Amino acid sequence: MSKSNLLSAPASPVGEVIAALTPHFGERLSTAPAMREQHGHDESWHETAPPDAVVFPQSTEEVARIVRTCAAHRVPVIPFGAGTSLEGHVAAIHGGIAIDMSRMTALKRVSPEDLDCTVEAGITRKQLNAQLRDTGLFMPVDPGADASIGGMVSTRASGTNAVRYGTIRENVLGLTVVLADGTVAHTGGRARKSAAGYDLTHLLIGAEGTLGVVTEVTLRLHGIPEEIGAATCSFAGVDQAVATVIETIQSGIPVARIELLDDVMVRACNAYSGLSLPEQPMLFLEFHGTAAGVAEQSDRVAALAEANGGSGFAWSTRPEDRSRLWEARHNAYYAALALEPGKKGFTTDVCVPVSRLADVIAATRADIAATSLTAPLVGHVGDGNFHLILLVDPEDDANMAEAMAAHDRLVTRALDAGGTCTGEHGIGLGKQHYLAREHGDALGAMRAVKQALDPHDIMNPGKMLPPAG
Ligand SMILES: Cc1cc2nc3c(=O)[nH]c(=O)nc-3n(C[C@H](O)[C@H](O)[C@H](O)COP(=O)(O)OP(=O)(O)OC[C@H]3O[C@@H](n4cnc5c(N)ncnc54)[C@H](O)[C@@H]3O)c2cc1C
């Protein structure tokens, strides 16, 4: 329990905040240990750090009230979406108030003619797409987990189909945000482009709750494709699979998804889901378009795969067959965890220019093979982005040290290749020390932004920016 948690008596700042908010929020403010515990961790291996209280606002005005009250008492505010992040993002390491956005889920407006909509930030991507279905439109960004739109905005999320539709960054037009002093600001708008002033929308996208609480999001939408095709193909080695990916992208084939599983991950999927896939690296593809367009894309990729020694190219447009073909990919994360029951997933992601993908993956696999670690690899390889799921026992110092060292070498390799320490999961607690390595002098400008917008460091303190000095 954090020091602050022990100081929750009414006279402490956080006690004052709880006392001030309780009359307004009633049972929508909880200090129950189980509730605090649940909000003190994400899906990663990082240690739980519970907030002192959890509040469930139902409007932007209520969020502003919470933040104003916390600002007056200099108490930390930790925005909480669905808690699916992977770098310790929501851990309340300095105590404070978690703002759970799960009761702000309204789809406020859809404009089919403009292909956009405005939502409250707590809506999850699956909830949103279920409500959009009758319009023939969808919000494509898909991080796998059923994350909230506010959380996706705040981690600059992407996922399997960013190769075709872009990341959340390319799909947000505007935001409503409660800033650290409790004021409400509207950024961006509904126009498809604007040259008006600083681009605060994109400053807040990926800010990890350190600059404000996003309460509403205006999103671009896309037409549900007339036809969807899925395909899988095995390769003797990762190099051949990655060569197929690179040639597919360089040929301009507009694949919607192109995912790589290495042989360790395929083995995990076979064991977890009772499949009998060849235990070799595999590509999983999805094609969107007209029936003829999807067939043509599939044929072109099949030819590239064959030229690279791919085998067993299977494809279908029938929904039940597509689900079957993609079953392994959909369950990959939990299949990886099941390889060594009792261990946790130390999931990391890096992203490199696609031309460097093959050598960075090859070097990474050789590196892991020389350790005692189990670390299946899965990648959104069309973007040059891949994940390692290092299986660790956080209580075992030697195991953790070995994983940390391998992780450090992975990030160094990605940075040396002109890549980034994280393509989509963000910095949180886990990658702070790489921010300076990646951004050098720009870190000073980042600190200046934080100081200007949150001078008392109440917004998700201790996250993203490494400690100064
Ligand atoms: C199995 C699995 C697979 C995943 N695959 C992917 C993937 O392919 N691609 C990918 O990008 N991610 C992936 N993730 C990570 C995760 O789903 C994303 O980071 C997601 O965007 C987090 O959203 P959330 O609602 O769960 O946010 P949370 O975990 O609740 O919060 C994440 C961060 O955003 C802040 N935040 C949340 N809501 C707000 C708000 N309204 N205003 C301001 N700040 C806010 C929080 O303070 C925190 O810093 C995966 C996770 C899992 C468990």
XYZ file of C-alpha atoms and ligand atoms in Angstrom:
522
model
C 0.000 0.000 0.000
C 1.315 3.460 -0.874
C 2.281 5.944 1.785
C -0.614 8.098 0.667
C -3.050 5.240 1.179
C -2.071 5.098 4.799
C -2.856 8.770 5.155
C -6.489 8.552 4.132
C -7.764 9.947 7.414
C -10.095 12.938 6.947
C -7.376 15.456 7.840
C -5.038 14.376 5.033
C -5.357 16.046 1.614
C -6.800 12.913 0.058
C -9.164 12.531 3.027
C -10.332 16.115 2.398
C -10.963 15.297 -1.248
C -12.946 12.169 -0.387
C -14.970 14.133 2.180
C -15.661 16.888 -0.353
C -16.688 14.514 -3.173
C -18.756 11.995 -1.179
C -21.900 14.165 -0.807
C -22.072 14.608 -4.569
C -21.089 11.122 -5.741
C -22.547 8.951 -2.953
C -22.147 5.289 -3.830
C -20.326 6.295 -7.049
C -17.279 6.956 -4.865
C -15.701 3.867 -3.363
C -12.888 3.321 -0.902
C -13.542 -0.430 -0.673
C -10.230 -2.342 -0.692
C -11.318 -4.675 -3.509
C -12.347 -1.745 -5.699
C -9.089 0.097 -5.037
C -7.057 -3.045 -5.683
C -8.844 -3.634 -9.012
C -7.991 -0.090 -10.124
C -4.359 -0.262 -9.012
C -3.099 -2.479 -11.816
C -3.357 -3.123 -15.524
C -2.812 -6.403 -17.412
C 0.968 -6.362 -17.009
C 3.407 -7.819 -14.511
C 3.890 -4.420 -12.817
C 3.119 -4.300 -9.115
C -0.338 -3.186 -7.974
C -0.551 0.292 -6.409
C -4.143 1.005 -5.356
C -5.589 4.511 -5.425
C -7.154 5.873 -2.233
C -10.584 6.028 -3.828
C -12.326 5.311 -7.114
C -14.966 7.687 -8.509
C -17.406 6.946 -11.343
C -18.397 10.228 -13.041
C -21.282 10.424 -15.506
C -20.514 13.694 -17.282
C -17.704 16.051 -18.253
C -18.929 18.430 -15.541
C -18.536 15.703 -12.919
C -15.014 14.927 -14.124
C -14.236 18.649 -13.870
C -15.582 18.700 -10.313
C -13.333 15.790 -9.299
C -10.235 17.305 -10.922
C -10.905 20.778 -9.467
C -11.242 19.277 -5.994
C -8.056 17.232 -6.386
C -6.205 20.266 -7.774
C -7.219 22.348 -4.757
C -5.703 19.729 -2.433
C -2.791 18.718 -4.728
C -4.044 15.133 -4.811
C -3.147 12.831 -7.744
C -5.760 11.979 -10.370
C -5.440 8.727 -12.320
C -7.810 8.360 -15.288
C -8.938 4.729 -15.713
C -10.481 3.307 -18.902
C -10.664 -0.487 -19.093
C -7.361 -1.225 -17.347
C -5.961 -3.257 -20.248
C -2.708 -1.331 -20.677
C 0.602 -3.138 -20.374
C 3.228 -0.834 -18.842
C 1.872 -0.139 -15.334
C -0.034 2.884 -16.653
C -2.844 2.984 -14.068
C -0.901 2.014 -10.928
C -1.504 4.766 -8.352
C 2.115 4.926 -7.240
C 1.506 8.154 -5.303
C -2.029 7.269 -4.198
C -4.862 9.612 -5.147
C -8.214 9.351 -6.895
C -8.864 6.997 -9.812
C -11.473 8.346 -12.223
C -13.198 5.307 -13.709
C -14.752 6.340 -17.032
C -16.915 3.230 -17.463
C -20.178 5.092 -16.843
C -19.504 7.563 -19.644
C -20.327 5.363 -22.619
C -22.774 7.368 -24.724
C -22.569 7.460 -28.501
C -23.552 11.116 -28.640
C -23.728 11.682 -32.369
C -23.159 9.803 -35.636
C -22.899 11.554 -38.955
C -22.906 8.917 -41.726
C -22.566 11.555 -44.439
C -19.382 12.903 -42.799
C -18.142 9.473 -41.676
C -17.630 10.640 -38.103
C -19.111 10.325 -34.623
C -18.661 11.724 -31.121
C -18.530 9.415 -28.109
C -18.000 9.671 -24.385
C -14.513 8.445 -23.599
C -15.520 5.447 -21.472
C -17.216 3.574 -24.317
C -15.250 0.512 -25.370
C -14.428 -0.159 -29.003
C -16.701 -3.224 -29.074
C -19.599 -1.288 -27.517
C -19.093 1.433 -30.116
C -18.961 -0.932 -33.080
C -22.063 -2.794 -31.854
C -23.969 0.500 -31.790
C -22.656 1.562 -35.199
C -23.542 -1.687 -36.962
C -26.844 -0.483 -38.446
C -25.154 2.546 -39.989
C -22.841 0.396 -42.136
C -19.872 2.120 -40.520
C -17.210 0.998 -38.061
C -14.309 2.289 -36.002
C -11.402 0.151 -37.194
C -8.689 0.584 -34.553
C -8.411 -2.799 -32.828
C -5.906 -3.401 -30.025
C -7.304 -6.870 -29.375
C -8.443 -6.095 -25.854
C -11.835 -4.398 -25.445
C -10.212 -1.110 -24.449
C -12.042 2.164 -23.864
C -11.793 4.846 -26.534
C -10.348 7.268 -23.941
C -7.694 4.725 -22.981
C -6.870 4.066 -26.626
C -6.522 7.787 -27.260
C -4.336 8.145 -24.181
C -1.970 5.293 -25.123
C -1.985 6.175 -28.858
C -3.164 2.619 -29.463
C -3.207 0.719 -32.698
C -3.305 -3.017 -33.341
C -3.909 -5.493 -36.095
C -5.469 -3.329 -38.795
C -3.467 -0.127 -38.421
C -1.613 -1.178 -41.589
C -4.770 -0.288 -43.560
C -6.723 2.214 -41.410
C -4.026 3.913 -39.354
C -3.653 4.058 -35.575
C -6.000 5.918 -33.235
C -3.869 9.005 -33.979
C -5.082 9.065 -37.580
C -8.690 8.437 -36.535
C -9.305 11.182 -33.970
C -10.598 14.564 -35.125
C -11.219 16.283 -31.803
C -11.399 15.882 -28.038
C -13.083 17.307 -24.965
C -10.637 17.259 -22.092
C -10.625 18.304 -18.456
C -7.267 19.910 -17.806
C -5.293 19.667 -14.568
C -6.910 22.789 -13.059
C -10.397 21.473 -13.817
C -11.093 23.652 -16.847
C -12.821 22.034 -19.819
C -11.163 22.451 -23.233
C -12.312 21.409 -26.699
C -9.566 20.577 -29.179
C -9.795 19.951 -32.901
C -13.273 19.695 -34.349
C -15.184 17.921 -37.092
C -13.396 19.396 -40.076
C -11.176 16.860 -41.845
C -8.284 19.279 -41.678
C -7.458 22.454 -39.821
C -4.473 24.793 -39.677
C -5.750 26.661 -36.631
C -3.265 26.953 -33.781
C -1.259 24.384 -31.834
C -2.460 20.833 -32.438
C -3.550 20.049 -28.882
C -5.544 17.029 -30.038
C -2.394 15.234 -31.040
C -0.531 16.410 -27.955
C -3.164 14.692 -25.822
C -3.179 11.513 -27.940
C -0.617 9.330 -26.175
C -0.338 11.577 -23.093
C -1.244 8.611 -20.831
C -3.467 10.717 -18.589
C -0.554 12.969 -17.606
C -2.055 16.164 -19.093
C -5.792 15.837 -18.505
C -8.824 13.577 -18.570
C -10.333 12.984 -22.003
C -14.125 12.968 -21.654
C -15.325 13.017 -25.291
C -13.755 11.949 -28.574
C -14.749 12.782 -32.156
C -13.706 9.870 -34.349
C -13.412 9.186 -38.055
C -15.433 6.196 -39.200
C -15.055 3.846 -42.155
C -17.520 1.842 -44.231
C -17.887 -1.813 -43.250
C -16.228 -3.599 -46.175
C -18.471 -5.314 -48.692
C -16.296 -8.439 -48.517
C -13.734 -9.690 -45.993
C -11.270 -12.450 -46.771
C -8.920 -14.199 -44.361
C -5.816 -16.228 -45.139
C -3.016 -18.097 -43.403
C 0.299 -19.406 -44.646
C 3.257 -21.231 -43.029
C 6.948 -20.690 -43.727
C 10.085 -22.673 -43.017
C 11.636 -19.626 -41.354
C 10.741 -16.195 -40.032
C 12.917 -14.585 -42.711
C 10.745 -15.931 -45.532
C 7.568 -14.839 -43.755
C 8.936 -11.329 -43.213
C 10.158 -11.144 -46.820
C 6.567 -11.859 -47.902
C 5.329 -9.060 -45.640
C 7.835 -6.560 -46.995
C 7.055 -7.436 -50.604
C 3.306 -7.221 -49.907
C 3.648 -3.714 -48.448
C 6.087 -2.571 -51.123
C 3.724 -3.842 -53.850
C 0.987 -1.598 -52.477
C -1.427 -4.488 -51.786
C -3.900 -2.855 -49.356
C -3.984 -5.677 -46.778
C -6.217 -4.908 -43.791
C -4.191 -7.049 -41.386
C -0.934 -8.974 -41.723
C 0.227 -10.677 -38.550
C 3.215 -12.901 -37.829
C 3.384 -15.649 -35.206
C 6.756 -17.323 -34.714
C 7.076 -21.083 -34.234
C 7.085 -20.794 -30.427
C 3.803 -18.884 -30.554
C 2.247 -21.382 -32.998
C 3.230 -24.206 -30.638
C 1.583 -22.320 -27.777
C -1.604 -21.853 -29.831
C -1.746 -25.530 -30.770
C -1.472 -26.514 -27.117
C -3.934 -23.884 -25.885
C -6.657 -24.233 -28.526
C -6.218 -27.904 -29.484
C -5.116 -27.001 -33.028
C -2.744 -28.930 -35.248
C -1.038 -26.155 -37.184
C 2.464 -26.851 -38.523
C 4.786 -25.571 -35.797
C 6.466 -23.086 -38.090
C 6.276 -19.300 -38.424
C 2.874 -18.300 -39.821
C 1.314 -15.251 -41.416
C -2.327 -14.362 -40.749
C -3.895 -12.004 -43.274
C -7.163 -10.188 -43.775
C -8.357 -8.457 -46.942
C -11.148 -5.865 -47.195
C -12.883 -4.639 -50.353
C -15.199 -5.837 -53.081
C -15.488 -9.581 -53.721
C -13.249 -9.247 -56.789
C -10.779 -6.954 -54.994
C -10.428 -9.301 -52.030
C -9.854 -12.284 -54.324
C -7.237 -10.352 -56.278
C -5.385 -9.229 -53.135
C -5.383 -12.792 -51.860
C -4.058 -14.160 -55.157
C -1.248 -11.612 -55.231
C -0.172 -12.360 -51.662
C -0.411 -16.118 -52.294
C 1.992 -15.695 -55.243
C 4.453 -13.696 -53.117
C 4.221 -16.273 -50.324
C 4.835 -19.125 -52.750
C 7.878 -17.364 -54.188
C 9.224 -17.135 -50.626
C 8.668 -20.834 -49.960
C 5.355 -20.432 -48.126
C 3.186 -23.539 -47.824
C -0.432 -24.396 -47.089
C -1.866 -21.031 -48.150
C -5.509 -21.234 -47.004
C -8.100 -18.563 -47.532
C -11.827 -17.976 -47.241
C -14.486 -15.284 -47.182
C -17.005 -17.366 -45.213
C -17.338 -15.935 -41.680
C -17.079 -19.319 -39.937
C -13.971 -20.266 -41.949
C -12.383 -16.888 -41.319
C -12.870 -17.324 -37.577
C -11.357 -20.792 -37.740
C -8.354 -19.597 -39.756
C -7.692 -16.747 -37.332
C -8.428 -18.686 -34.125
C -4.751 -19.073 -33.227
C -4.046 -15.366 -33.675
C -7.061 -14.311 -31.605
C -5.982 -16.426 -28.615
C -2.246 -15.795 -28.944
C -1.716 -13.738 -25.773
C -3.460 -16.194 -23.456
C -1.895 -19.157 -25.289
C 1.521 -17.634 -24.595
C 0.741 -17.280 -20.880
C -0.412 -20.906 -20.758
C 3.038 -22.103 -21.933
C 4.381 -21.702 -18.402
C 1.468 -21.661 -15.951
C 2.085 -19.466 -12.919
C 4.331 -17.081 -14.816
C 3.317 -13.603 -15.881
C 3.567 -11.983 -19.284
C 6.227 -9.307 -19.552
C 4.827 -8.033 -22.832
C 6.877 -5.565 -24.772
C 6.553 -4.017 -28.196
C 8.986 -2.255 -30.507
C 8.525 -0.883 -34.011
C 11.150 -0.477 -36.739
C 11.148 0.650 -40.370
C 9.699 -2.303 -42.254
C 12.916 -2.736 -44.288
C 14.754 -3.528 -41.000
C 12.128 -5.898 -39.654
C 13.717 -9.149 -40.823
C 17.141 -8.518 -39.319
C 15.776 -7.092 -36.054
C 13.476 -10.100 -35.603
C 16.248 -12.557 -36.522
C 18.674 -10.972 -34.057
C 16.005 -10.944 -31.355
C 15.157 -14.604 -31.804
C 18.832 -15.579 -31.744
C 19.274 -13.508 -28.592
C 16.310 -15.156 -26.823
C 17.496 -18.611 -27.907
C 20.773 -17.974 -26.088
C 18.950 -17.304 -22.789
C 16.873 -19.563 -20.569
C 13.773 -17.472 -21.342
C 10.570 -18.507 -23.101
C 9.390 -15.576 -25.227
C 6.938 -16.156 -28.080
C 6.853 -13.471 -30.744
C 3.793 -12.005 -32.417
C 3.748 -8.994 -34.670
C 1.657 -6.469 -36.521
C 4.409 -6.826 -39.044
C 2.858 -4.731 -41.806
C 3.771 -1.692 -39.673
C 7.174 -3.049 -38.622
C 5.734 -3.605 -35.130
C 6.234 -6.770 -33.099
C 5.725 -7.978 -29.541
C 7.688 -10.366 -27.374
C 5.851 -11.989 -24.511
C 8.615 -12.826 -22.040
C 7.279 -15.267 -19.466
C 8.536 -14.216 -16.049
C 8.221 -14.875 -12.357
C 8.392 -11.395 -10.776
C 9.426 -13.049 -7.469
C 12.465 -14.692 -9.077
C 15.232 -12.078 -9.188
C 17.477 -14.019 -11.559
C 14.631 -14.659 -13.992
C 13.609 -10.993 -13.907
C 17.196 -9.815 -14.383
C 17.608 -12.056 -17.400
C 14.295 -10.825 -18.880
C 15.173 -7.173 -18.222
C 18.545 -7.582 -19.910
C 17.005 -9.274 -22.972
C 14.374 -6.538 -23.076
C 17.029 -3.850 -22.921
C 18.923 -5.450 -25.798
C 15.677 -5.634 -27.815
C 14.941 -1.933 -27.352
C 18.544 -1.002 -28.138
C 18.348 -3.063 -31.320
C 15.102 -1.339 -32.359
C 16.466 2.139 -31.645
C 19.675 1.362 -33.525
C 17.539 0.338 -36.513
C 15.847 3.750 -36.519
C 12.798 2.447 -34.665
C 10.993 3.232 -31.429
C 10.953 1.647 -27.969
C 7.185 1.238 -28.271
C 4.977 1.206 -31.355
C 1.706 1.099 -29.454
C 1.757 0.104 -25.776
C 3.267 3.344 -24.525
C 5.701 4.249 -21.763
C 3.824 4.042 -18.425
C 6.243 2.901 -15.727
C 8.070 0.292 -17.763
C 9.797 2.257 -20.497
C 10.581 5.644 -18.956
C 14.318 5.177 -19.104
C 14.121 4.650 -22.882
C 12.363 7.958 -23.518
C 15.554 9.979 -23.119
C 17.455 7.528 -25.285
C 14.863 7.812 -28.024
C 14.094 11.516 -27.869
C 17.264 13.075 -26.469
C 16.918 16.850 -26.242
C 13.195 16.757 -26.983
C 12.658 15.425 -23.467
C 13.213 18.970 -22.159
C 10.374 20.247 -24.338
C 8.166 17.395 -23.089
C 8.911 18.374 -19.483
C 8.087 22.011 -20.301
C 4.709 20.962 -21.713
C 3.956 18.941 -18.597
C 5.007 21.814 -16.330
C 2.849 24.306 -18.266
C -0.296 22.163 -18.319
C 0.060 20.416 -14.949
C 2.294 22.620 -12.770
C 1.475 20.715 -9.570
C 2.024 17.296 -11.151
C -1.331 15.872 -10.138
C -2.209 14.139 -13.431
C -1.121 10.489 -13.269
C 2.140 11.493 -11.553
C 5.223 9.340 -11.993
C 4.177 8.084 -15.434
C 5.770 8.496 -18.842
C 8.403 11.155 -18.123
C 11.397 9.763 -16.213
C 12.315 11.515 -12.962
C 14.371 14.642 -13.657
C 18.089 14.617 -12.930
C -4.304 -9.166 -24.658
C -3.931 -7.728 -24.929
C -3.564 -7.360 -26.212
C -3.229 -6.032 -26.483
N -2.897 -5.705 -27.763
C -2.673 -4.403 -28.062
C -2.432 -4.019 -29.404
O -2.406 -4.837 -30.311
N -2.246 -2.702 -29.666
C -2.277 -1.747 -28.682
O -2.118 -0.557 -28.974
N -2.473 -2.099 -27.385
C -2.687 -3.386 -27.055
N -2.933 -3.740 -25.761
C -2.841 -2.718 -24.702
C -4.145 -1.979 -24.349
O -5.291 -2.661 -24.771
C -4.117 -0.556 -24.904
O -3.044 0.164 -24.348
C -5.409 0.236 -24.663
O -5.372 1.397 -25.458
C -5.629 0.650 -23.216
O -6.969 1.146 -23.088
P -7.729 1.060 -21.670
O -9.085 1.627 -21.849
O -7.662 -0.300 -21.122
O -6.840 2.079 -20.827
P -6.311 1.935 -19.346
O -5.440 0.745 -19.201
O -7.435 2.062 -18.405
O -5.422 3.253 -19.259
C -4.286 3.396 -20.060
C -3.682 4.782 -19.859
O -4.549 5.770 -20.371
C -4.994 6.662 -19.354
N -6.414 6.920 -19.600
C -7.413 6.016 -19.672
N -8.578 6.648 -19.963
C -8.292 7.969 -20.049
C -9.066 9.136 -20.310
N -10.367 9.059 -20.547
N -8.429 10.347 -20.314
C -7.090 10.437 -20.095
N -6.315 9.369 -19.830
C -6.915 8.144 -19.821
C -4.704 5.964 -18.052
O -4.450 6.886 -16.994
C -3.465 5.159 -18.402
O -2.322 5.963 -18.315
C -3.256 -5.058 -25.444
C -3.626 -5.454 -24.155
C -3.947 -6.772 -23.886
C -4.339 -7.140 -22.478
